[in-house]
Tab-separated table of C-alpha atoms in Angstrom:
chain	number	residue	atom	x	y	z
A	1	UNK	CA	-0.624	-0.314	-0.038
A	2	UNK	CA	3.089	2.305	1.088
A	3	UNK	CA	4.459	2.009	-1.963
A	4	UNK	CA	1.797	1.693	-4.564
A	5	UNK	CA	-0.149	4.917	-3.265
A	6	UNK	CA	4.072	6.265	-3.577
A	7	UNK	CA	4.672	6.130	-6.719
A	8	UNK	CA	0.856	7.118	-8.124
A	9	UNK	CA	1.669	10.070	-5.750
A	10	UNK	CA	5.124	10.782	-7.637
A	11	UNK	CA	3.725	10.261	-11.001
A	12	UNK	CA	0.138	12.921	-10.430
A	13	UNK	CA	2.990	15.567	-8.930
A	14	UNK	CA	6.136	15.313	-11.884
A	15	UNK	CA	6.094	18.875	-11.893
A	16	UNK	CA	7.291	19.718	-8.049
A	17	UNK	CA	9.088	16.569	-8.018
A	18	UNK	CA	10.958	17.277	-11.032
A	19	UNK	CA	11.594	21.169	-8.876
A	20	UNK	CA	12.666	19.700	-6.332
A	21	UNK	CA	15.336	17.060	-7.885
A	22	UNK	CA	16.435	19.195	-9.591
A	23	UNK	CA	17.252	21.027	-6.837
A	24	UNK	CA	19.061	19.129	-4.826
A	25	UNK	CA	20.572	16.826	-8.919
A	26	UNK	CA	22.768	21.016	-8.920
A	27	UNK	CA	23.699	21.378	-4.957
A	28	UNK	CA	25.153	17.703	-5.554
A	29	UNK	CA	26.585	18.377	-9.174
A	30	UNK	CA	28.243	21.568	-7.937
A	31	UNK	CA	30.003	19.634	-5.793
A	32	UNK	CA	31.404	16.354	-8.104
A	33	UNK	CA	32.645	19.324	-9.887
A	34	UNK	CA	34.528	20.395	-6.855
A	35	UNK	CA	35.607	17.415	-4.913
A	36	UNK	CA	37.021	16.568	-8.462
A	37	UNK	CA	38.994	19.174	-9.498
A	38	UNK	CA	40.579	19.367	-5.707
A	39	UNK	CA	41.492	16.232	-6.099
A	40	UNK	CA	42.999	16.762	-9.449
A	41	UNK	CA	44.066	19.991	-8.302
A	42	UNK	CA	45.979	17.702	-5.581
A	43	UNK	CA	47.303	15.613	-7.879
A	44	UNK	CA	49.081	17.248	-10.192
A	45	UNK	CA	50.869	19.098	-6.887
A	46	UNK	CA	51.772	15.508	-5.929
A	47	UNK	CA	53.588	15.428	-9.427
A	48	UNK	CA	55.040	17.841	-8.927
A	49	UNK	CA	56.759	17.237	-5.688
A	50	UNK	CA	57.694	13.927	-7.005
A	51	UNK	CA	59.979	14.706	-10.087
A	52	UNK	CA	61.809	16.708	-6.811
A	53	UNK	CA	61.451	13.831	-4.107
A	54	UNK	CA	60.833	10.541	-5.884
A	55	UNK	CA	58.077	7.954	-4.982
A	56	UNK	CA	57.682	7.101	-1.483
A	57	UNK	CA	60.004	9.900	0.145
A	58	UNK	CA	58.196	11.671	2.478
A	59	UNK	CA	60.648	14.087	4.189
A	60	UNK	CA	64.290	14.513	3.654
A	61	UNK	CA	67.380	15.697	6.244
A	62	UNK	CA	70.231	18.443	4.634
A	63	UNK	CA	72.231	19.147	7.133
A	64	UNK	CA	71.457	23.444	9.087
A	65	UNK	CA	72.791	26.210	6.977
A	66	UNK	CA	75.538	27.823	8.333
A	67	UNK	CA	77.591	31.225	7.229
A	68	UNK	CA	80.465	30.039	5.457
A	69	UNK	CA	84.160	30.511	7.240
A	70	UNK	CA	86.896	33.013	6.740
A	71	UNK	CA	88.301	32.284	3.086
A	72	UNK	CA	85.475	30.041	1.509
A	73	UNK	CA	83.929	31.824	-1.466
A	74	UNK	CA	82.245	28.876	-2.746
A	75	UNK	CA	83.324	29.495	-6.847
A	76	UNK	CA	85.188	26.361	-8.300
A	77	UNK	CA	88.896	27.664	-8.961
A	78	UNK	CA	90.724	25.745	-12.269
A	79	UNK	CA	93.891	25.841	-12.870
A	80	UNK	CA	95.982	24.837	-16.153
A	81	UNK	CA	99.119	24.031	-16.183
A	82	UNK	CA	101.860	25.752	-19.613
A	83	UNK	CA	101.722	23.788	-22.226
A	84	UNK	CA	102.148	24.256	-25.901
A	85	UNK	CA	100.921	27.021	-27.837
A	86	UNK	CA	97.506	26.679	-29.025
A	87	UNK	CA	97.234	22.926	-26.421
A	88	UNK	CA	94.003	22.429	-25.601
A	89	UNK	CA	93.442	22.125	-21.787
A	90	UNK	CA	90.805	21.017	-19.653
A	91	UNK	CA	89.424	20.926	-15.782
A	92	UNK	CA	87.251	19.338	-13.872
A	93	UNK	CA	85.852	20.257	-10.698
A	94	UNK	CA	83.395	18.199	-8.833
A	95	UNK	CA	81.388	20.496	-6.318
A	96	UNK	CA	78.882	19.777	-4.034
A	97	UNK	CA	75.660	20.514	-3.939
A	98	UNK	CA	75.424	23.289	-1.591
A	99	UNK	CA	79.062	22.305	0.226
A	100	UNK	CA	77.209	20.973	2.852
A	101	UNK	CA	77.906	17.436	3.909
A	102	UNK	CA	76.136	14.974	6.022
A	103	UNK	CA	78.120	12.015	7.566
A	104	UNK	CA	76.555	9.117	5.771
A	105	UNK	CA	76.273	7.827	10.371
A	106	UNK	CA	72.656	9.336	9.793
A	107	UNK	CA	71.324	7.669	7.543
A	108	UNK	CA	71.100	5.078	10.425
A	109	UNK	CA	70.780	7.252	12.701
A	110	UNK	CA	67.099	7.933	11.072
A	111	UNK	CA	66.608	5.374	10.627
A	112	UNK	CA	65.975	4.942	14.481
A	113	UNK	CA	64.083	7.124	15.335
A	114	UNK	CA	60.634	6.958	15.689
A	115	UNK	CA	57.918	6.524	12.932
A	116	UNK	CA	60.782	5.763	10.390
A	117	UNK	CA	59.859	2.791	7.218
A	118	UNK	CA	62.362	3.556	5.677
A	119	UNK	CA	65.001	6.292	5.090
A	120	UNK	CA	68.656	6.106	2.222
A	121	UNK	CA	70.687	8.355	1.911
A	122	UNK	CA	72.307	10.092	-1.319
A	123	UNK	CA	75.383	12.297	-2.350
A	124	UNK	CA	74.339	15.530	-4.832
A	125	UNK	CA	76.895	16.987	-7.097
A	126	UNK	CA	77.476	19.038	-9.745
A	127	UNK	CA	80.553	19.017	-11.880
A	128	UNK	CA	81.997	21.941	-13.653
A	129	UNK	CA	84.097	21.306	-16.584
A	130	UNK	CA	86.450	23.236	-18.752
A	131	UNK	CA	87.669	23.238	-21.598
A	132	UNK	CA	89.457	25.890	-24.384
A	133	UNK	CA	93.471	26.316	-24.832
A	134	UNK	CA	95.329	29.457	-24.962
A	135	UNK	CA	96.816	30.956	-27.501
A	136	UNK	CA	100.310	33.199	-27.377
A	137	UNK	CA	100.329	37.095	-29.415
A	138	UNK	CA	102.880	38.078	-31.909
A	139	UNK	CA	105.013	41.235	-30.385
A	140	UNK	CA	105.067	43.915	-33.738
A	141	UNK	CA	107.726	46.135	-33.942
A	142	UNK	CA	106.211	50.357	-34.151
A	143	UNK	CA	108.259	51.684	-37.058
A	144	UNK	CA	109.935	54.150	-35.743
A	145	UNK	CA	110.307	51.695	-32.766
A	146	UNK	CA	114.320	51.547	-34.302
A	147	UNK	CA	114.820	55.316	-35.092
A	148	UNK	CA	117.112	57.726	-33.267
A	149	UNK	CA	115.321	59.980	-31.596
A	150	UNK	CA	116.897	64.200	-31.637
A	151	UNK	CA	119.270	64.614	-28.969
A	152	UNK	CA	118.409	60.523	-27.046
A	153	UNK	CA	118.283	57.289	-28.844
A	154	UNK	CA	115.365	55.530	-29.895
A	155	UNK	CA	112.769	54.083	-27.153
A	156	UNK	CA	112.685	54.006	-23.196
A	157	UNK	CA	116.285	53.175	-21.856
A	158	UNK	CA	117.075	51.895	-25.263
A	159	UNK	CA	113.874	49.576	-24.712
A	160	UNK	CA	111.682	48.318	-28.639
A	161	UNK	CA	108.333	50.468	-28.815
A	162	UNK	CA	105.590	48.388	-30.402
A	163	UNK	CA	102.630	46.273	-28.827
A	164	UNK	CA	101.110	42.417	-28.259
A	165	UNK	CA	99.163	41.796	-31.870
A	166	UNK	CA	97.107	38.486	-31.712
A	167	UNK	CA	96.343	35.733	-29.107
A	168	UNK	CA	93.714	35.512	-26.177
A	169	UNK	CA	92.278	32.562	-25.118
A	170	UNK	CA	89.008	30.448	-25.334
A	171	UNK	CA	87.298	28.270	-23.579
A	172	UNK	CA	83.593	26.285	-22.937
A	173	UNK	CA	82.536	25.745	-19.896
A	174	UNK	CA	79.485	22.880	-19.375
A	175	UNK	CA	78.297	22.257	-16.493
A	176	UNK	CA	75.920	19.321	-16.074
A	177	UNK	CA	74.849	17.482	-12.226
A	178	UNK	CA	75.524	13.972	-11.146
A	179	UNK	CA	73.529	12.012	-8.698
A	180	UNK	CA	75.321	9.129	-5.719
A	181	UNK	CA	71.800	6.163	-5.607
A	182	UNK	CA	72.572	3.780	-2.193
A	183	UNK	CA	72.342	0.406	-4.797
A	184	UNK	CA	71.241	-1.462	-2.040
A	185	UNK	CA	67.770	0.722	-1.321
A	186	UNK	CA	66.758	2.216	-4.873
A	187	UNK	CA	63.413	2.017	-3.993
A	188	UNK	CA	63.245	5.840	-2.613
A	189	UNK	CA	65.244	8.682	-2.975
A	190	UNK	CA	65.218	10.855	-6.371
A	191	UNK	CA	66.035	8.136	-8.790
A	192	UNK	CA	62.520	6.304	-8.771
A	193	UNK	CA	61.006	8.978	-10.402
A	194	UNK	CA	62.893	8.130	-13.140
A	195	UNK	CA	61.795	4.800	-14.785
A	196	UNK	CA	64.712	3.185	-17.017
A	197	UNK	CA	63.228	2.726	-20.382
A	198	UNK	CA	67.213	1.811	-22.035
A	199	UNK	CA	69.036	-0.933	-20.960
A	200	UNK	CA	68.605	-1.427	-16.446
A	201	UNK	CA	69.039	0.065	-13.808
A	202	UNK	CA	71.525	0.010	-11.052
A	203	UNK	CA	72.571	-4.246	-9.912
A	204	UNK	CA	72.611	-5.090	-6.366
A	205	UNK	CA	76.410	-5.355	-6.038
A	206	UNK	CA	77.820	-3.043	-8.410
A	207	UNK	CA	78.219	-0.773	-5.314
A	208	UNK	CA	81.835	0.301	-6.348
A	209	UNK	CA	81.330	-0.113	-9.921
A	210	UNK	CA	81.778	2.196	-12.990
A	211	UNK	CA	78.477	2.101	-14.189
A	212	UNK	CA	75.772	5.152	-14.861
A	213	UNK	CA	72.423	5.723	-14.902
A	214	UNK	CA	71.669	8.719	-17.469
A	215	UNK	CA	68.192	11.247	-18.136
A	216	UNK	CA	66.843	11.438	-21.211
A	217	UNK	CA	66.986	14.360	-21.713
A	218	UNK	CA	70.731	14.761	-21.210
A	219	UNK	CA	72.065	11.687	-23.617
A	220	UNK	CA	69.337	12.956	-26.061
A	221	UNK	CA	71.583	16.736	-25.744
A	222	UNK	CA	74.543	14.576	-25.961
A	223	UNK	CA	74.446	12.100	-27.992
A	224	UNK	CA	74.736	9.474	-25.129
A	225	UNK	CA	73.556	5.705	-26.486
A	226	UNK	CA	73.270	2.336	-24.311
A	227	UNK	CA	77.239	1.359	-23.753
A	228	UNK	CA	78.757	4.589	-24.079
A	229	UNK	CA	81.607	5.481	-21.472
A	230	UNK	CA	81.350	9.656	-19.613
A	231	UNK	CA	84.135	10.427	-18.505
A	232	UNK	CA	84.165	12.771	-14.794
A	233	UNK	CA	87.123	14.232	-14.021
A	234	UNK	CA	89.052	12.303	-15.757
A	235	UNK	CA	87.506	8.182	-14.583
A	236	UNK	CA	85.340	6.385	-17.603
A	237	UNK	CA	81.254	5.528	-15.986
A	238	UNK	CA	80.152	3.029	-18.743
A	239	UNK	CA	76.399	4.211	-19.616
A	240	UNK	CA	73.488	1.117	-19.177
A	241	UNK	CA	70.603	2.897	-18.256
A	242	UNK	CA	68.480	5.291	-20.176
A	243	UNK	CA	66.004	6.521	-17.409
A	244	UNK	CA	62.836	8.887	-18.525
A	245	UNK	CA	61.273	11.267	-15.679
A	246	UNK	CA	57.516	10.524	-15.096
A	247	UNK	CA	56.594	14.346	-14.459
A	248	UNK	CA	58.735	17.904	-14.550
A	249	UNK	CA	62.651	18.168	-14.513
A	250	UNK	CA	64.630	14.893	-13.683
A	251	UNK	CA	66.867	15.110	-10.661
A	252	UNK	CA	70.519	15.201	-12.004
A	253	UNK	CA	71.452	14.177	-15.297
A	254	UNK	CA	74.076	11.171	-14.406
A	255	UNK	CA	73.365	8.417	-11.602
A	256	UNK	CA	76.483	6.589	-10.411
A	257	UNK	CA	76.975	4.286	-7.542
A	258	UNK	CA	76.798	5.863	-3.878
A	259	UNK	CA	80.484	4.704	-3.486
A	260	UNK	CA	82.001	6.563	-6.946
A	261	UNK	CA	80.465	9.871	-6.511
A	262	UNK	CA	82.393	10.481	-2.936
A	263	UNK	CA	85.281	9.641	-5.151
A	264	UNK	CA	84.868	11.931	-6.871
A	265	UNK	CA	83.983	14.168	-4.554
A	266	UNK	CA	86.940	13.275	-2.684
A	267	UNK	CA	83.843	13.525	0.612
A	268	UNK	CA	84.042	8.880	2.458
A	269	UNK	CA	81.270	8.807	3.726
A	270	UNK	CA	80.036	12.203	2.789
A	271	UNK	CA	75.797	12.781	2.119
A	272	UNK	CA	74.606	15.928	0.995
A	273	UNK	CA	70.272	14.767	1.394
A	274	UNK	CA	68.872	11.667	3.867
A	275	UNK	CA	65.553	10.214	2.155
A	276	UNK	CA	62.807	9.372	4.518
A	277	UNK	CA	59.481	7.270	4.287
A	278	UNK	CA	57.484	7.345	7.979
A	279	UNK	CA	55.430	4.816	8.676
A	280	UNK	CA	52.042	6.630	9.237
A	281	UNK	CA	51.155	9.334	6.233
A	282	UNK	CA	49.524	11.222	9.008
A	283	UNK	CA	51.987	11.097	11.271
A	284	UNK	CA	55.038	13.475	9.570
A	285	UNK	CA	54.599	16.894	10.664
A	286	UNK	CA	55.317	14.712	14.589
A	287	UNK	CA	57.860	11.979	12.518
A	288	UNK	CA	59.505	15.376	11.005
A	289	UNK	CA	59.602	16.995	14.950
A	290	UNK	CA	61.599	14.318	16.238
A	291	UNK	CA	64.974	14.135	14.596
A	292	UNK	CA	64.602	17.959	14.205
A	293	UNK	CA	65.163	17.164	18.141
A	294	UNK	CA	67.480	13.983	18.001
A	295	UNK	CA	69.616	15.140	15.615
A	296	UNK	CA	71.319	18.014	15.535
A	297	UNK	CA	72.576	20.429	13.302
A	298	UNK	CA	69.255	19.346	10.423
A	299	UNK	CA	66.631	20.534	8.544
A	300	UNK	CA	63.902	18.229	8.302
A	301	UNK	CA	61.426	19.552	4.621
A	302	UNK	CA	59.277	17.442	4.795
A	303	UNK	CA	56.262	17.654	0.737
A	304	UNK	CA	53.844	20.075	3.214
A	305	UNK	CA	56.490	22.712	3.641
A	306	UNK	CA	57.026	22.014	-0.502
A	307	UNK	CA	53.812	23.088	-1.448
A	308	UNK	CA	53.163	25.472	0.047
A	309	UNK	CA	55.909	26.982	-1.973
A	310	UNK	CA	54.580	25.850	-4.984
A	311	UNK	CA	53.558	28.768	-6.908
A	312	UNK	CA	51.862	30.169	-10.365
A	313	UNK	CA	49.050	29.020	-12.147
A	314	UNK	CA	48.230	25.935	-10.573
A	315	UNK	CA	48.958	26.631	-7.114
A	316	UNK	CA	46.014	29.375	-7.358
A	317	UNK	CA	43.651	27.776	-8.935
A	318	UNK	CA	44.391	24.992	-5.857
A	319	UNK	CA	43.466	28.134	-3.844
A	320	UNK	CA	40.416	28.914	-5.417
A	321	UNK	CA	39.409	24.550	-5.444
A	322	UNK	CA	40.003	25.020	-1.474
A	323	UNK	CA	38.586	27.761	0.068
A	324	UNK	CA	36.277	29.240	-2.552
A	325	UNK	CA	34.821	26.503	-4.322
A	326	UNK	CA	34.365	24.301	-1.332
A	327	UNK	CA	32.558	27.205	0.393
A	328	UNK	CA	30.381	27.562	-2.837
A	329	UNK	CA	29.774	24.381	-3.116
A	330	UNK	CA	28.194	24.682	-0.109
A	331	UNK	CA	26.512	27.567	0.476
A	332	UNK	CA	24.738	26.138	-3.090
A	333	UNK	CA	23.997	22.331	-1.444
A	334	UNK	CA	22.355	24.417	2.162
A	335	UNK	CA	20.892	26.057	-0.739
A	336	UNK	CA	19.238	23.712	-2.363
A	337	UNK	CA	17.792	21.029	0.731
A	338	UNK	CA	16.202	25.605	1.702
A	339	UNK	CA	14.551	25.000	-1.409
A	340	UNK	CA	14.006	21.460	-1.436
A	341	UNK	CA	11.869	21.258	2.446
A	342	UNK	CA	10.218	24.800	1.542
A	343	UNK	CA	8.885	22.841	-1.451
A	344	UNK	CA	8.090	20.477	-0.028
A	345	UNK	CA	6.677	22.263	3.015
A	346	UNK	CA	3.951	24.420	0.299
A	347	UNK	CA	3.075	20.693	-1.504
A	348	UNK	CA	1.945	19.786	1.719
A	349	UNK	CA	0.243	23.092	2.945
A	350	UNK	CA	-1.591	22.078	-0.627
A	351	UNK	CA	-2.815	18.831	0.450
A	352	UNK	CA	-4.335	19.469	3.704
A	353	UNK	CA	-8.250	17.738	2.645
A	354	UNK	CA	-6.890	14.921	1.273
A	355	UNK	CA	-3.766	13.956	4.001
A	356	UNK	CA	-7.255	14.966	6.198
A	357	UNK	CA	-9.833	12.593	4.767
A	358	UNK	CA	-6.783	10.110	5.153
A	359	UNK	CA	-6.513	10.466	8.647
A	360	UNK	CA	-10.281	10.571	8.832
A	361	UNK	CA	-10.223	6.611	6.946
A	362	UNK	CA	-7.678	6.188	10.338
A	363	UNK	CA	-3.737	6.578	8.528
A	364	UNK	CA	-1.940	7.514	12.088
A	365	UNK	CA	0.088	10.809	12.242
A	366	UNK	CA	3.167	8.311	11.834
A	367	UNK	CA	2.135	7.386	8.485
A	368	UNK	CA	1.132	10.288	7.236
A	369	UNK	CA	4.701	11.381	7.500
A	370	UNK	CA	6.591	8.227	6.776
A	371	UNK	CA	4.253	8.817	3.606
A	372	UNK	CA	5.145	12.144	3.559
A	373	UNK	CA	9.789	11.578	4.007
A	374	UNK	CA	9.549	8.840	1.406
A	375	UNK	CA	7.792	10.874	-1.456
A	376	UNK	CA	11.034	13.258	-0.564
A	377	UNK	CA	13.462	10.465	-0.241
A	378	UNK	CA	12.272	10.054	-3.879
A	379	UNK	CA	12.621	13.189	-4.534
A	380	UNK	CA	16.248	13.358	-3.349
A	381	UNK	CA	17.631	9.996	-4.648
A	382	UNK	CA	15.840	11.517	-8.718
A	383	UNK	CA	18.126	14.489	-7.804
A	384	UNK	CA	21.223	12.530	-6.810
A	385	UNK	CA	20.786	9.685	-10.278
A	386	UNK	CA	20.951	13.752	-12.163
A	387	UNK	CA	23.391	15.181	-9.376
A	388	UNK	CA	26.120	12.911	-10.166
A	389	UNK	CA	25.030	12.315	-14.131
A	390	UNK	CA	26.044	16.041	-14.079
A	391	UNK	CA	29.005	16.250	-11.565
A	392	UNK	CA	29.918	13.527	-13.649
A	393	UNK	CA	29.808	15.333	-16.447
A	394	UNK	CA	31.751	18.011	-15.749
A	395	UNK	CA	34.460	16.362	-14.770
A	396	UNK	CA	35.034	14.787	-18.199
A	397	UNK	CA	35.256	17.795	-19.730
A	398	UNK	CA	36.930	19.021	-16.926
A	399	UNK	CA	39.594	16.797	-18.199
A	400	UNK	CA	38.863	16.020	-22.079
A	401	UNK	CA	39.328	20.099	-22.032
A	402	UNK	CA	42.570	19.417	-20.022
A	403	UNK	CA	43.654	22.971	-18.922
A	404	UNK	CA	47.191	23.288	-18.738
A	405	UNK	CA	48.352	25.268	-15.097
A	406	UNK	CA	51.692	26.018	-14.318
A	407	UNK	CA	54.033	25.175	-11.121
A	408	UNK	CA	57.086	26.561	-9.754
A	409	UNK	CA	59.566	25.674	-7.290
A	410	UNK	CA	60.088	29.039	-4.567
A	411	UNK	CA	64.599	28.729	-4.704
A	412	UNK	CA	63.957	30.084	-1.143
A	413	UNK	CA	62.178	27.072	0.384
A	414	UNK	CA	63.131	25.543	3.341
A	415	UNK	CA	66.096	28.404	4.408
A	416	UNK	CA	69.510	26.553	4.082
A	417	UNK	CA	68.090	22.735	3.640
A	418	UNK	CA	65.582	22.985	1.014
A	419	UNK	CA	68.472	25.251	-1.444
A	420	UNK	CA	70.348	21.974	-0.837
A	421	UNK	CA	67.981	19.349	-0.046
A	422	UNK	CA	68.331	17.136	-2.874
A	423	UNK	CA	69.283	17.777	-6.252
A	424	UNK	CA	65.582	18.208	-7.872
A	425	UNK	CA	65.488	20.722	-5.948
A	426	UNK	CA	68.374	22.569	-7.031
A	427	UNK	CA	67.475	22.133	-10.579
A	428	UNK	CA	63.662	22.843	-10.116
A	429	UNK	CA	64.016	26.162	-8.808
A	430	UNK	CA	62.791	29.499	-10.678
A	431	UNK	CA	61.995	26.597	-13.318
A	432	UNK	CA	58.144	26.768	-14.761
A	433	UNK	CA	56.556	23.156	-14.880
A	434	UNK	CA	53.232	22.825	-17.288
A	435	UNK	CA	51.678	20.777	-15.955
A	436	UNK	CA	48.075	18.972	-17.319
A	437	UNK	CA	44.422	19.238	-15.434
A	438	UNK	CA	42.494	16.724	-14.374
A	439	UNK	CA	38.491	15.248	-11.930
A	440	UNK	CA	38.903	12.147	-11.728
A	441	UNK	CA	36.182	10.989	-9.575
A	442	UNK	CA	36.256	8.849	-6.566
A	443	UNK	CA	33.749	6.700	-5.548
A	444	UNK	CA	34.243	7.676	-2.049
A	445	UNK	CA	32.959	11.257	-4.165
A	446	UNK	CA	30.070	8.992	-6.245
A	447	UNK	CA	29.206	7.957	-1.886
A	448	UNK	CA	29.213	11.557	-0.694
A	449	UNK	CA	27.268	12.776	-3.763
A	450	UNK	CA	24.522	9.753	-2.067
A	451	UNK	CA	24.631	10.365	1.162
A	452	UNK	CA	24.035	13.316	0.057
A	453	UNK	CA	21.110	13.063	-2.055
A	454	UNK	CA	19.415	11.059	0.828
A	455	UNK	CA	20.117	13.748	3.219
A	456	UNK	CA	18.418	16.057	1.438
A	457	UNK	CA	15.636	14.371	0.368
A	458	UNK	CA	15.351	13.759	4.386
A	459	UNK	CA	15.356	16.948	5.769
A	460	UNK	CA	13.066	17.792	2.833
A	461	UNK	CA	10.519	15.026	4.203
A	462	UNK	CA	11.069	16.842	7.890
A	463	UNK	CA	10.233	19.762	7.066
A	464	UNK	CA	6.938	17.795	5.106
A	465	UNK	CA	6.102	15.354	7.751
A	466	UNK	CA	6.430	17.842	10.492
A	467	UNK	CA	4.109	19.514	8.537
A	468	UNK	CA	1.385	16.740	7.393
A	469	UNK	CA	1.274	15.146	11.609
A	470	UNK	CA	-0.234	19.238	12.537
A	471	UNK	CA	-2.986	18.502	10.293
A	472	UNK	CA	-6.466	17.310	11.223
A	473	UNK	CA	-9.632	15.637	9.752
A	474	UNK	CA	-11.004	18.466	10.689
A	475	UNK	CA	-9.253	20.467	8.781
A	476	UNK	CA	-9.479	18.129	5.128
A	477	UNK	CA	-13.503	18.423	6.837
A	478	UNK	CA	-14.031	22.490	6.375
A	479	UNK	CA	-12.842	22.279	2.870
A	480	UNK	CA	-14.886	19.988	1.298
A	481	UNK	CA	-16.820	22.061	-1.098
């Protein structure tokens, strides 16, 4: 009887039901689109951070910034020996990025802290190679240099007069980055943000082997292929793999085993960065505080710290989606619920004679209330279905258009630590990354939409049910013509 009467009433009041359902659909659709776009923003931001940190990395530990010692300039010095005129000269200088290092034992200390699941150390280097040659100039004597002037000898002190012409120097400076990675733990750190598309990655037995993995862009620029050799400070390294970044820029141009990087930089048992994975992503702040408290002289930077430094249209759009968009969707949803409730209550007032007659025939107030709430819930579910359809269409449209957003990492992020915290951080500072925006719709968002639809129906039904419960059979008798 309940469902029969419900079906007949909804058919008879199709226009009113459609108005209520449409209002709820608008609010629900807006919630879905805003949530989906916000989720897409988070994914885009994660891509930017992943290109800096590497997959699975929750935070980095670096040496706290310190003032340079007296006499230290931090600028590279190149020395060239005397060679024959025009002979090519070459000099390499391997420098630790940021000139700040930690002891390798810091990795063990960090791993022993509460909340740390895994940690691995790395050494970030910058190599500057200078190639060129010096040319000796030629002395040319003045035409009048040998002539004796009146009242004296020619020239000053009898020396020939002239000038040096030609000569000079022509040098080419090539700078590239090298990252020393722990081949025993390759599941953490910057190399995980790239995929080896040609060749292979390091073997665990190659802890001190003269092998290298090259970034795809760098390999293309230098025309490197598998099996080729690259020379760093006079040492040849065989290219065993080509790595392509999943997103953004690569962390380094070349990757070599950590021990080899330490040898090149004359930094035995030294690292620049400890990459840390937490046991619980919800406790990252607590883990950060623990590391900073127990390991002095370090700076801990989390992905949230990096996210605060991301600027550009990605940051602006993310702020709009999380602030203006969410509050707008909430306001529209509340308005839709109120309108649905008022329309349902108004509909009940127009059905006074109907409900009064039903009560006169023996219907209890509770049964009348349940009937009104049932109709409102069905309207809510219809509105939810429409809202989900419109929301999915909106999210699909955003993904299909794929508007491009820009993201830029601030060069001063994280104080002294971030300026040298990882190879990707320094390279990406001041660079703009183009990120295609998508709007993925998760099962959680759909569940939220269904919940809102039911809630909207219940709220609307509560308005109408309360109004219907107060009707008396006498009200219907007064309206009988």
